[in-house]
Coordinates of C-alpha atoms and ligand atoms in Angstrom, one line a residue:
M1 CA 0.0 0.0 0.0
H2 CA 1.2 3.5 -0.7
E3 CA 1.9 5.5 2.4
F4 CA -0.7 8.2 1.3
G5 CA -3.5 5.6 0.9
L6 CA -3.3 5.4 -2.9
T7 CA -4.4 2.3 -4.8
R8 CA -5.6 1.3 -8.3
S9 CA -8.6 -0.4 -6.8
S10 CA -11.9 1.2 -7.6
Y11 CA -15.6 0.5 -7.0
R12 CA -18.2 2.1 -9.2
R13 CA -21.9 1.3 -9.6
D14 CA -21.3 -1.0 -12.6
H15 CA -17.7 -2.3 -12.1
L16 CA -15.1 -3.2 -9.5
L17 CA -11.3 -3.3 -9.9
Q18 CA -9.7 -5.0 -7.0
T19 CA -5.9 -5.0 -6.9
P20 CA -3.9 -7.3 -4.6
D21 CA -2.9 -4.5 -2.2
T22 CA -6.5 -4.2 -1.1
F23 CA -7.3 -8.0 -0.7
V24 CA -8.7 -8.9 2.7
R25 CA -8.4 -12.5 3.8
A26 CA -11.1 -14.3 5.9
P27 CA -12.1 -18.0 6.2
L28 CA -15.4 -19.0 4.7
P29 CA -17.7 -21.6 6.3
G30 CA -16.5 -25.0 5.1
M31 CA -12.8 -24.0 5.0
N32 CA -10.2 -25.6 7.2
K33 CA -6.5 -24.4 7.1
A34 CA -7.6 -22.2 4.2
T35 CA -8.8 -18.6 3.7
A36 CA -10.7 -16.7 1.1
V37 CA -10.3 -13.4 -0.7
V38 CA -13.9 -12.7 -1.8
H39 CA -13.8 -10.7 -5.0
V40 CA -17.5 -10.5 -5.7
A41 CA -20.7 -11.6 -4.1
P42 CA -24.4 -10.9 -4.2
S43 CA -23.8 -8.0 -1.8
I44 CA -22.4 -6.0 -4.7
G45 CA -25.4 -6.9 -6.9
A46 CA -23.8 -9.9 -8.7
R47 CA -25.7 -13.1 -9.3
F48 CA -22.6 -15.2 -8.5
M49 CA -19.8 -15.4 -6.1
Q50 CA -16.1 -15.5 -6.9
Y51 CA -13.2 -15.8 -4.5
T52 CA -9.6 -16.9 -4.4
A53 CA -9.1 -19.8 -2.0
E54 CA -5.7 -20.0 -0.4
F55 CA -4.8 -23.3 1.2
E56 CA -2.1 -24.4 3.6
A57 CA -0.8 -27.9 2.9
G58 CA -3.6 -30.1 4.2
G59 CA -6.2 -27.4 3.9
T60 CA -9.7 -28.4 2.8
L61 CA -12.9 -26.9 1.3
A62 CA -16.3 -28.5 2.0
P63 CA -18.9 -29.0 -0.8
A64 CA -20.9 -26.0 -1.7
A65 CA -24.7 -25.7 -1.6
V66 CA -24.6 -24.4 -5.2
Q67 CA -22.7 -25.3 -8.3
R68 CA -19.0 -24.7 -8.1
F69 CA -16.2 -24.1 -10.7
F70 CA -12.7 -24.6 -9.3
Y71 CA -9.6 -23.6 -11.3
V72 CA -6.1 -24.2 -9.7
L73 CA -3.7 -21.2 -9.9
E74 CA -0.8 -22.9 -8.1
G75 CA -0.2 -26.0 -6.0
E76 CA -1.9 -29.4 -5.9
V77 CA -5.5 -30.1 -4.9
L78 CA -6.9 -33.5 -4.5
C79 CA -10.3 -34.0 -6.1
P80 CA -11.6 -37.4 -4.9
G81 CA -12.9 -39.6 -7.6
H82 CA -10.9 -37.7 -10.2
G83 CA -7.2 -37.2 -9.2
V84 CA -4.9 -34.3 -8.3
L85 CA -5.4 -30.9 -9.9
H86 CA -2.4 -28.8 -10.7
A87 CA -2.0 -25.2 -12.0
G88 CA -4.3 -24.8 -15.1
D89 CA -6.5 -27.8 -14.2
Y90 CA -10.1 -27.2 -13.3
A91 CA -13.2 -29.1 -12.1
Y92 CA -16.9 -28.4 -12.1
F93 CA -19.2 -29.6 -9.3
P94 CA -23.0 -29.5 -9.9
E95 CA -25.4 -28.5 -7.3
G96 CA -25.8 -31.2 -4.6
C97 CA -22.3 -32.7 -5.4
E98 CA -20.8 -34.0 -2.1
T99 CA -17.1 -33.7 -3.1
S100 CA -14.7 -31.9 -0.7
L101 CA -11.4 -30.7 -2.0
S102 CA -8.1 -31.0 -0.1
A103 CA -4.8 -29.3 -0.9
T104 CA -1.8 -31.7 -0.7
A105 CA 0.6 -28.7 -0.9
A106 CA 0.2 -25.0 -0.3
S107 CA -2.2 -24.0 -3.1
R108 CA -4.3 -21.2 -4.5
A109 CA -7.5 -21.6 -6.6
A110 CA -10.1 -19.4 -8.3
V111 CA -13.5 -20.4 -7.2
I112 CA -16.8 -19.5 -8.8
E113 CA -20.1 -20.4 -7.2
K114 CA -23.6 -19.8 -8.5
H115 CA -27.1 -21.1 -7.9
Y116 CA -28.1 -23.2 -10.9
Q117 CA -30.8 -21.8 -13.1
I118 CA -32.9 -24.7 -14.5
L119 CA -33.9 -24.6 -18.2
E120 CA -36.9 -26.6 -19.1
G121 CA -35.9 -29.4 -21.5
A122 CA -32.2 -29.2 -20.7
A123 CA -30.6 -32.0 -18.6
P124 CA -28.8 -30.7 -15.5
P125 CA -25.0 -30.6 -15.9
V126 CA -22.8 -33.3 -14.3
F127 CA -19.3 -33.2 -12.9
F128 CA -16.4 -32.7 -15.3
A129 CA -12.7 -31.8 -15.0
G130 CA -10.0 -30.8 -17.5
S131 CA -6.9 -28.9 -18.1
E132 CA -6.5 -25.6 -20.1
N133 CA -3.5 -27.2 -21.9
F134 CA -5.8 -29.6 -23.7
I135 CA -8.4 -27.0 -24.8
Q136 CA -8.1 -25.9 -28.4
A137 CA -7.7 -22.1 -28.7
Q138 CA -10.1 -20.3 -31.0
P139 CA -9.2 -16.9 -32.4
L140 CA -11.8 -14.2 -31.3
M141 CA -13.5 -12.7 -34.4
N142 CA -10.8 -14.1 -36.7
D143 CA -8.0 -12.3 -34.8
P144 CA -5.0 -14.6 -34.5
S145 CA -3.5 -12.5 -31.8
L146 CA -6.5 -13.0 -29.4
A147 CA -7.1 -16.6 -28.4
V148 CA -10.1 -17.9 -26.5
R149 CA -10.2 -21.3 -24.6
A150 CA -13.6 -22.4 -23.4
L151 CA -13.3 -24.4 -20.2
V152 CA -17.0 -25.2 -19.8
P153 CA -18.5 -27.5 -22.5
D154 CA -20.8 -26.0 -25.0
G155 CA -24.5 -26.7 -24.5
V156 CA -27.6 -25.3 -22.8
S157 CA -27.2 -27.5 -19.7
F158 CA -24.7 -25.0 -18.4
D159 CA -25.9 -21.6 -17.2
F160 CA -22.5 -20.0 -17.2
A161 CA -19.2 -20.0 -19.2
V162 CA -15.6 -19.7 -18.1
N163 CA -13.1 -18.8 -20.7
I164 CA -9.3 -18.1 -20.8
M165 CA -8.5 -15.2 -23.1
T166 CA -4.9 -14.7 -24.2
Y167 CA -3.8 -11.5 -25.9
Q168 CA -0.5 -11.2 -27.7
P169 CA 1.3 -7.9 -26.8
G170 CA -0.6 -5.1 -28.6
A171 CA -3.7 -7.2 -29.2
S172 CA -7.1 -5.7 -28.1
L173 CA -10.8 -6.4 -28.3
S174 CA -12.0 -5.2 -31.7
M175 CA -15.0 -3.4 -30.2
V176 CA -16.2 -1.9 -26.9
E177 CA -18.6 -4.6 -25.7
M178 CA -21.9 -3.8 -23.9
H179 CA -24.0 -6.9 -23.1
V180 CA -26.5 -8.3 -20.7
M181 CA -24.1 -10.8 -19.2
E182 CA -22.0 -9.9 -16.2
H183 CA -18.3 -10.9 -15.8
G184 CA -15.9 -11.9 -13.1
L185 CA -12.3 -11.6 -14.4
L186 CA -9.0 -12.6 -12.9
M187 CA -5.8 -11.4 -14.6
L188 CA -3.5 -14.4 -14.8
A189 CA -0.6 -13.0 -16.6
G190 CA 0.7 -9.8 -18.3
S191 CA -0.8 -6.4 -18.2
G192 CA -2.8 -3.9 -20.2
I193 CA -5.5 -1.2 -20.1
Y194 CA -9.1 -2.1 -19.2
R195 CA -11.8 0.3 -20.1
L196 CA -14.8 -0.1 -17.8
N197 CA -17.6 2.4 -18.5
D198 CA -15.9 5.8 -18.7
C199 CA -12.7 4.8 -16.8
W200 CA -9.5 3.4 -18.3
Y201 CA -7.5 1.4 -15.8
P202 CA -3.9 0.0 -15.9
V203 CA -4.3 -3.7 -14.9
A204 CA -1.8 -6.5 -14.3
A205 CA -1.6 -10.2 -13.2
G206 CA -3.3 -10.7 -9.9
D207 CA -6.0 -8.1 -10.4
F208 CA -9.7 -8.9 -10.3
I209 CA -12.5 -7.1 -12.2
W210 CA -16.3 -7.4 -11.9
M211 CA -18.4 -6.0 -14.7
A212 CA -22.1 -5.6 -14.2
P213 CA -24.5 -6.2 -17.1
Y214 CA -24.1 -3.6 -19.8
C215 CA -20.9 -2.1 -18.3
P216 CA -19.0 -0.8 -21.4
Q217 CA -15.8 -2.9 -21.6
W218 CA -12.7 -3.0 -23.7
F219 CA -9.1 -4.4 -23.2
G220 CA -5.8 -3.8 -24.9
A221 CA -2.6 -5.7 -23.9
L222 CA 0.6 -3.8 -23.1
G223 CA 4.1 -5.0 -22.4
K224 CA 6.3 -7.6 -24.1
T225 CA 4.6 -10.8 -22.8
P226 CA 1.0 -12.0 -23.5
A227 CA -1.8 -10.9 -21.2
K228 CA -4.1 -13.7 -20.1
Y229 CA -7.3 -13.7 -18.0
L230 CA -9.9 -16.1 -16.7
I231 CA -13.3 -14.7 -17.4
Y232 CA -16.8 -15.9 -16.1
K233 CA -20.0 -14.9 -17.7
D234 CA -23.6 -16.0 -17.2
W235 CA -24.6 -17.8 -20.4
N236 CA -27.4 -19.7 -22.1
R237 CA -30.3 -18.2 -20.1
Ligands
LIG301 O1 -16.9 -13.1 -23.7 C1 -16.9 -11.9 -23.5 O2 -17.9 -11.2 -23.3 C2 -15.5 -11.2 -23.5 N1 -15.1 -11.0 -24.8 N2 -15.5 -10.0 -22.7 C3 -14.4 -9.4 -22.2 O3 -13.3 -9.9 -22.5 N3 -14.5 -8.3 -21.5
LIG302 MN1 -17.7 -9.3 -22.4

């Protein structure tokens, strides 16, 4: 923190930028030898919750009452019935799933939780797990410098999407987006400028952003290494 109380963090009606210097850690119910940085929750008007779970070796996270998406940032987390998840691996737990997670080494994970919105005629989703390394990258709007990896399978069973977007240095979104979906975004690597409504923010790895529905948004990557982020959006409903 700057000695005069300066920070890049900012909270406006339709967006939040939360930088690591302002993170507050507190355990959530169901955590043991673990703590959470809650980035966004219904208290801000969001229809989902996103937090970073930080585990000591041996730390555990109990099942959620709602559906959960779990993406490992670093360390090793045991997912019973599946195996050990490493950085870049992820798992999805449907509502009512009884699986607890336990860290076999000091670990950090991005966790998204959301009440499942039933769609008549669509089968409810089931557990799956994967690794970003095995997901085929698709160029966004034919731009080879902007790659999208979809971590959640296509299909109306799912009421949200989680993508990894990778921008080569100098790449940018080709338009200012304004859409009904909200976003939770965790910067994984690199840096750039994020436009949120009428504000332009310098952002870097470790930062979190929440965008409310219709928040005007645009990103351009800066620096000499790719910028990469994990982005949630409500989808298919
Ligand atoms: O999927 C999206 O809406 C994505 N292109 N938005 C964003 O990167 N801010
Ligand atoms: Mn968007």
